[in-house]
């Protein structure tokens, strides 16, 4: 249900702001993930064409529109520009708007959007190089810590902190056992730390749902990437997608499931 202040003109106004913010953040996160995957700094240096190295002008950096006007090609060398850029920019704009609809403007919106930024960046990086950057996980934990005093009681803070520590430790233990039994890596260290971060935001029950849902999404991702049984694949995107779905819509799902159990 929408917050009472987001109706009529207020809803339109904040929706436009959210979409504009989301598309800009999507462009930045795309650039950040690309540079992180190549070991470059994403806070220094101007954007350039990956093919010819030419520094891009401001007119070439307008999210979505620049790609459309240039017909998906670099102005300088004519090299094709991946459609990943406009698609991810549009996707994050939609995610930002959905976050606004669920939270309304305020601290919760900023916290969840910050977490989604971390999830989005690590997803793009994991898909490209098969690694989850520690910086994204540290940023997620810091955002949660800064926002929690405004959104949760101290009891709630301790419960979610306990959930994060428990899921991280439990999955680490399971991973070590499977590694020894299977004689190969089972669950990556980045995936384990990501589940610990999810525990901070979603607590005990929500993270359990993420664990189950991410396994289902992981199977779908493996099929999409055409990975054979036993072949490694990036699991971070599946965890991130499951966490985002639970953060946006998990309250209703959790209430429905607990109602079936009479809880």
PDB file of C-alpha atoms in Angstrom, residues 88-243:
ATOM      1  CA  UNK A  88      20.716  -2.061 -17.097  1.00  0.00           C
ATOM      2  CA  UNK A  89      20.080   1.690 -16.802  1.00  0.00           C
ATOM      3  CA  UNK A  90      16.377   1.153 -17.496  1.00  0.00           C
ATOM      4  CA  UNK A  91      16.269  -1.838 -15.130  1.00  0.00           C
ATOM      5  CA  UNK A  92      17.726   0.131 -12.239  1.00  0.00           C
ATOM      6  CA  UNK A  93      15.366   3.034 -12.921  1.00  0.00           C
ATOM      7  CA  UNK A  94      12.457   0.590 -12.597  1.00  0.00           C
ATOM      8  CA  UNK A  95      13.941  -0.886  -9.420  1.00  0.00           C
ATOM      9  CA  UNK A  96      14.309   2.598  -7.912  1.00  0.00           C
ATOM     10  CA  UNK A  97      10.681   3.413  -8.715  1.00  0.00           C
ATOM     11  CA  UNK A  98       9.442   0.140  -7.207  1.00  0.00           C
ATOM     12  CA  UNK A  99      11.459   0.905  -4.083  1.00  0.00           C
ATOM     13  CA  UNK A 100       9.790   4.300  -3.842  1.00  0.00           C
ATOM     14  CA  UNK A 101       6.337   2.738  -4.166  1.00  0.00           C
ATOM     15  CA  UNK A 102       7.075   0.307  -1.343  1.00  0.00           C
ATOM     16  CA  UNK A 103       8.870   2.643   1.055  1.00  0.00           C
ATOM     17  CA  UNK A 104       7.868   6.182   0.160  1.00  0.00           C
ATOM     18  CA  UNK A 105      10.501   8.924   0.439  1.00  0.00           C
ATOM     19  CA  UNK A 106      12.557   8.674   3.610  1.00  0.00           C
ATOM     20  CA  UNK A 107      15.328   6.795   5.375  1.00  0.00           C
ATOM     21  CA  UNK A 108      14.000   3.347   4.454  1.00  0.00           C
ATOM     22  CA  UNK A 109      13.983   4.286   0.773  1.00  0.00           C
ATOM     23  CA  UNK A 110      17.587   5.503   0.989  1.00  0.00           C
ATOM     24  CA  UNK A 111      18.688   2.386   2.884  1.00  0.00           C
ATOM     25  CA  UNK A 112      17.063  -0.074   0.492  1.00  0.00           C
ATOM     26  CA  UNK A 113      18.194   1.850  -2.578  1.00  0.00           C
ATOM     27  CA  UNK A 114      21.750   1.843  -1.234  1.00  0.00           C
ATOM     28  CA  UNK A 115      21.537  -1.917  -0.729  1.00  0.00           C
ATOM     29  CA  UNK A 116      20.176  -2.367  -4.248  1.00  0.00           C
ATOM     30  CA  UNK A 117      23.114  -0.338  -5.590  1.00  0.00           C
ATOM     31  CA  UNK A 118      25.482  -2.801  -3.922  1.00  0.00           C
ATOM     32  CA  UNK A 119      23.537  -5.807  -5.216  1.00  0.00           C
ATOM     33  CA  UNK A 120      23.398  -4.385  -8.735  1.00  0.00           C
ATOM     34  CA  UNK A 121      27.115  -3.630  -8.891  1.00  0.00           C
ATOM     35  CA  UNK A 122      28.174  -7.022  -7.544  1.00  0.00           C
ATOM     36  CA  UNK A 123      25.770  -8.756  -9.933  1.00  0.00           C
ATOM     37  CA  UNK A 124      27.328  -7.131 -12.993  1.00  0.00           C
ATOM     38  CA  UNK A 125      30.834  -7.817 -11.696  1.00  0.00           C
ATOM     39  CA  UNK A 126      30.121 -11.450 -10.821  1.00  0.00           C
ATOM     40  CA  UNK A 127      28.594 -12.075 -14.244  1.00  0.00           C
ATOM     41  CA  UNK A 128      31.706 -10.691 -15.922  1.00  0.00           C
ATOM     42  CA  UNK A 129      34.590 -12.099 -13.874  1.00  0.00           C
ATOM     43  CA  UNK A 130      32.980 -14.568 -11.460  1.00  0.00           C
ATOM     44  CA  UNK A 131      33.896 -12.588  -8.345  1.00  0.00           C
ATOM     45  CA  UNK A 132      31.901 -10.594  -5.792  1.00  0.00           C
ATOM     46  CA  UNK A 133      33.786  -7.432  -4.754  1.00  0.00           C
ATOM     47  CA  UNK A 134      34.295  -7.125  -1.004  1.00  0.00           C
ATOM     48  CA  UNK A 135      33.741  -3.378  -1.353  1.00  0.00           C
ATOM     49  CA  UNK A 136      30.093  -3.908  -2.313  1.00  0.00           C
ATOM     50  CA  UNK A 137      29.518  -6.085   0.760  1.00  0.00           C
ATOM     51  CA  UNK A 138      31.275  -3.648   3.092  1.00  0.00           C
ATOM     52  CA  UNK A 139      29.217  -0.789   1.665  1.00  0.00           C
ATOM     53  CA  UNK A 140      26.003  -2.772   2.218  1.00  0.00           C
ATOM     54  CA  UNK A 141      26.921  -3.417   5.859  1.00  0.00           C
ATOM     55  CA  UNK A 142      27.819   0.236   6.455  1.00  0.00           C
ATOM     56  CA  UNK A 143      24.533   1.448   4.908  1.00  0.00           C
ATOM     57  CA  UNK A 144      22.576  -0.946   7.140  1.00  0.00           C
ATOM     58  CA  UNK A 145      24.467   0.170  10.244  1.00  0.00           C
ATOM     59  CA  UNK A 146      23.899   3.866   9.526  1.00  0.00           C
ATOM     60  CA  UNK A 147      20.178   3.484   8.791  1.00  0.00           C
ATOM     61  CA  UNK A 148      19.207   0.931  11.438  1.00  0.00           C
ATOM     62  CA  UNK A 149      18.954   3.331  14.428  1.00  0.00           C
ATOM     63  CA  UNK A 150      16.291   5.274  12.500  1.00  0.00           C
ATOM     64  CA  UNK A 151      14.289   2.242  11.373  1.00  0.00           C
ATOM     65  CA  UNK A 152      14.617  -0.496  14.014  1.00  0.00           C
ATOM     66  CA  UNK A 153      14.615  -0.984  17.733  1.00  0.00           C
ATOM     67  CA  UNK A 154      17.881  -2.090  19.290  1.00  0.00           C
ATOM     68  CA  UNK A 155      16.331  -5.499  19.773  1.00  0.00           C
ATOM     69  CA  UNK A 156      15.614  -5.670  16.045  1.00  0.00           C
ATOM     70  CA  UNK A 157      19.151  -4.560  15.253  1.00  0.00           C
ATOM     71  CA  UNK A 158      20.570  -7.364  17.395  1.00  0.00           C
ATOM     72  CA  UNK A 159      18.220  -9.947  15.881  1.00  0.00           C
ATOM     73  CA  UNK A 160      19.204  -9.068  12.322  1.00  0.00           C
ATOM     74  CA  UNK A 161      22.868  -8.899  13.262  1.00  0.00           C
ATOM     75  CA  UNK A 162      22.545 -12.368  14.762  1.00  0.00           C
ATOM     76  CA  UNK A 163      20.829 -13.598  11.589  1.00  0.00           C
ATOM     77  CA  UNK A 164      23.639 -12.266   9.414  1.00  0.00           C
ATOM     78  CA  UNK A 165      26.322 -13.869  11.563  1.00  0.00           C
ATOM     79  CA  UNK A 166      24.440 -17.160  11.788  1.00  0.00           C
ATOM     80  CA  UNK A 167      23.772 -17.563   8.062  1.00  0.00           C
ATOM     81  CA  UNK A 168      27.305 -16.555   7.185  1.00  0.00           C
ATOM     82  CA  UNK A 169      28.828 -19.010   9.685  1.00  0.00           C
ATOM     83  CA  UNK A 170      26.387 -21.828   8.839  1.00  0.00           C
ATOM     84  CA  UNK A 171      26.977 -21.568   5.094  1.00  0.00           C
ATOM     85  CA  UNK A 172      30.720 -21.395   5.664  1.00  0.00           C
ATOM     86  CA  UNK A 173      30.524 -24.642   7.627  1.00  0.00           C
ATOM     87  CA  UNK A 174      28.395 -26.335   4.967  1.00  0.00           C
ATOM     88  CA  UNK A 175      30.755 -25.107   2.255  1.00  0.00           C
ATOM     89  CA  UNK A 176      33.832 -26.499   4.015  1.00  0.00           C
ATOM     90  CA  UNK A 177      32.186 -29.902   4.402  1.00  0.00           C
ATOM     91  CA  UNK A 178      31.047 -30.002   0.761  1.00  0.00           C
ATOM     92  CA  UNK A 179      34.471 -28.880  -0.449  1.00  0.00           C
ATOM     93  CA  UNK A 180      36.038 -31.840   1.332  1.00  0.00           C
ATOM     94  CA  UNK A 181      33.397 -34.347   0.175  1.00  0.00           C
ATOM     95  CA  UNK A 182      33.260 -33.169  -3.449  1.00  0.00           C
ATOM     96  CA  UNK A 183      36.998 -32.420  -3.670  1.00  0.00           C
ATOM     97  CA  UNK A 184      36.256 -29.038  -5.263  1.00  0.00           C
ATOM     98  CA  UNK A 185      34.924 -25.616  -4.375  1.00  0.00           C
ATOM     99  CA  UNK A 186      31.178 -25.615  -3.705  1.00  0.00           C
ATOM    100  CA  UNK A 187      30.075 -22.170  -2.497  1.00  0.00           C
ATOM    101  CA  UNK A 188      32.350 -19.201  -3.058  1.00  0.00           C
ATOM    102  CA  UNK A 189      33.501 -16.992  -0.200  1.00  0.00           C
ATOM    103  CA  UNK A 190      31.808 -13.991  -1.777  1.00  0.00           C
ATOM    104  CA  UNK A 191      28.480 -15.831  -1.875  1.00  0.00           C
ATOM    105  CA  UNK A 192      28.782 -16.703   1.818  1.00  0.00           C
ATOM    106  CA  UNK A 193      29.539 -13.103   2.770  1.00  0.00           C
ATOM    107  CA  UNK A 194      26.647 -11.937   0.594  1.00  0.00           C
ATOM    108  CA  UNK A 195      24.220 -14.152   2.542  1.00  0.00           C
ATOM    109  CA  UNK A 196      25.563 -12.637   5.750  1.00  0.00           C
ATOM    110  CA  UNK A 197      24.827  -9.149   4.372  1.00  0.00           C
ATOM    111  CA  UNK A 198      21.334 -10.246   3.339  1.00  0.00           C
ATOM    112  CA  UNK A 199      20.735 -11.412   6.906  1.00  0.00           C
ATOM    113  CA  UNK A 200      21.294  -7.874   8.148  1.00  0.00           C
ATOM    114  CA  UNK A 201      18.482  -6.549   5.986  1.00  0.00           C
ATOM    115  CA  UNK A 202      16.007  -9.426   6.013  1.00  0.00           C
ATOM    116  CA  UNK A 203      16.544 -11.158   9.336  1.00  0.00           C
ATOM    117  CA  UNK A 204      16.011 -14.822  10.115  1.00  0.00           C
ATOM    118  CA  UNK A 205      12.882 -15.677   8.128  1.00  0.00           C
ATOM    119  CA  UNK A 206      13.489 -13.434   5.143  1.00  0.00           C
ATOM    120  CA  UNK A 207      17.010 -14.752   4.615  1.00  0.00           C
ATOM    121  CA  UNK A 208      15.742 -18.331   4.760  1.00  0.00           C
ATOM    122  CA  UNK A 209      13.362 -17.514   1.906  1.00  0.00           C
ATOM    123  CA  UNK A 210      16.254 -15.910   0.012  1.00  0.00           C
ATOM    124  CA  UNK A 211      18.284 -19.100   0.458  1.00  0.00           C
ATOM    125  CA  UNK A 212      15.534 -21.228  -1.084  1.00  0.00           C
ATOM    126  CA  UNK A 213      14.604 -18.766  -3.829  1.00  0.00           C
ATOM    127  CA  UNK A 214      18.219 -18.138  -4.819  1.00  0.00           C
ATOM    128  CA  UNK A 215      18.722 -21.873  -5.393  1.00  0.00           C
ATOM    129  CA  UNK A 216      15.776 -21.909  -7.802  1.00  0.00           C
ATOM    130  CA  UNK A 217      16.970 -18.771  -9.565  1.00  0.00           C
ATOM    131  CA  UNK A 218      20.488 -20.203  -9.661  1.00  0.00           C
ATOM    132  CA  UNK A 219      19.251 -23.249 -11.555  1.00  0.00           C
ATOM    133  CA  UNK A 220      17.492 -20.984 -14.049  1.00  0.00           C
ATOM    134  CA  UNK A 221      20.646 -18.860 -14.423  1.00  0.00           C
ATOM    135  CA  UNK A 222      22.812 -21.920 -14.982  1.00  0.00           C
ATOM    136  CA  UNK A 223      20.440 -23.080 -17.714  1.00  0.00           C
ATOM    137  CA  UNK A 224      20.435 -19.604 -19.279  1.00  0.00           C
ATOM    138  CA  UNK A 225      24.234 -19.523 -19.279  1.00  0.00           C
ATOM    139  CA  UNK A 226      24.264 -23.106 -20.603  1.00  0.00           C
ATOM    140  CA  UNK A 227      26.380 -24.427 -17.758  1.00  0.00           C
ATOM    141  CA  UNK A 228      26.536 -28.181 -17.432  1.00  0.00           C
ATOM    142  CA  UNK A 229      26.018 -30.031 -14.145  1.00  0.00           C
ATOM    143  CA  UNK A 230      29.011 -29.529 -11.886  1.00  0.00           C
ATOM    144  CA  UNK A 231      30.390 -26.643 -13.954  1.00  0.00           C
ATOM    145  CA  UNK A 232      30.912 -23.447 -11.893  1.00  0.00           C
ATOM    146  CA  UNK A 233      28.736 -20.419 -12.557  1.00  0.00           C
ATOM    147  CA  UNK A 234      28.204 -17.020 -10.886  1.00  0.00           C
ATOM    148  CA  UNK A 235      25.734 -17.545  -8.031  1.00  0.00           C
ATOM    149  CA  UNK A 236      25.844 -13.937  -6.795  1.00  0.00           C
ATOM    150  CA  UNK A 237      23.236 -12.651  -9.294  1.00  0.00           C
ATOM    151  CA  UNK A 238      20.728 -15.285  -8.135  1.00  0.00           C
ATOM    152  CA  UNK A 239      21.269 -14.352  -4.477  1.00  0.00           C
ATOM    153  CA  UNK A 240      20.985 -10.648  -5.304  1.00  0.00           C
ATOM    154  CA  UNK A 241      17.765 -11.123  -7.298  1.00  0.00           C
ATOM    155  CA  UNK A 242      16.211 -13.221  -4.529  1.00  0.00           C
ATOM    156  CA  UNK A 243      17.206 -10.636  -1.909  1.00  0.00           C
TER     157      UNK A 243
END
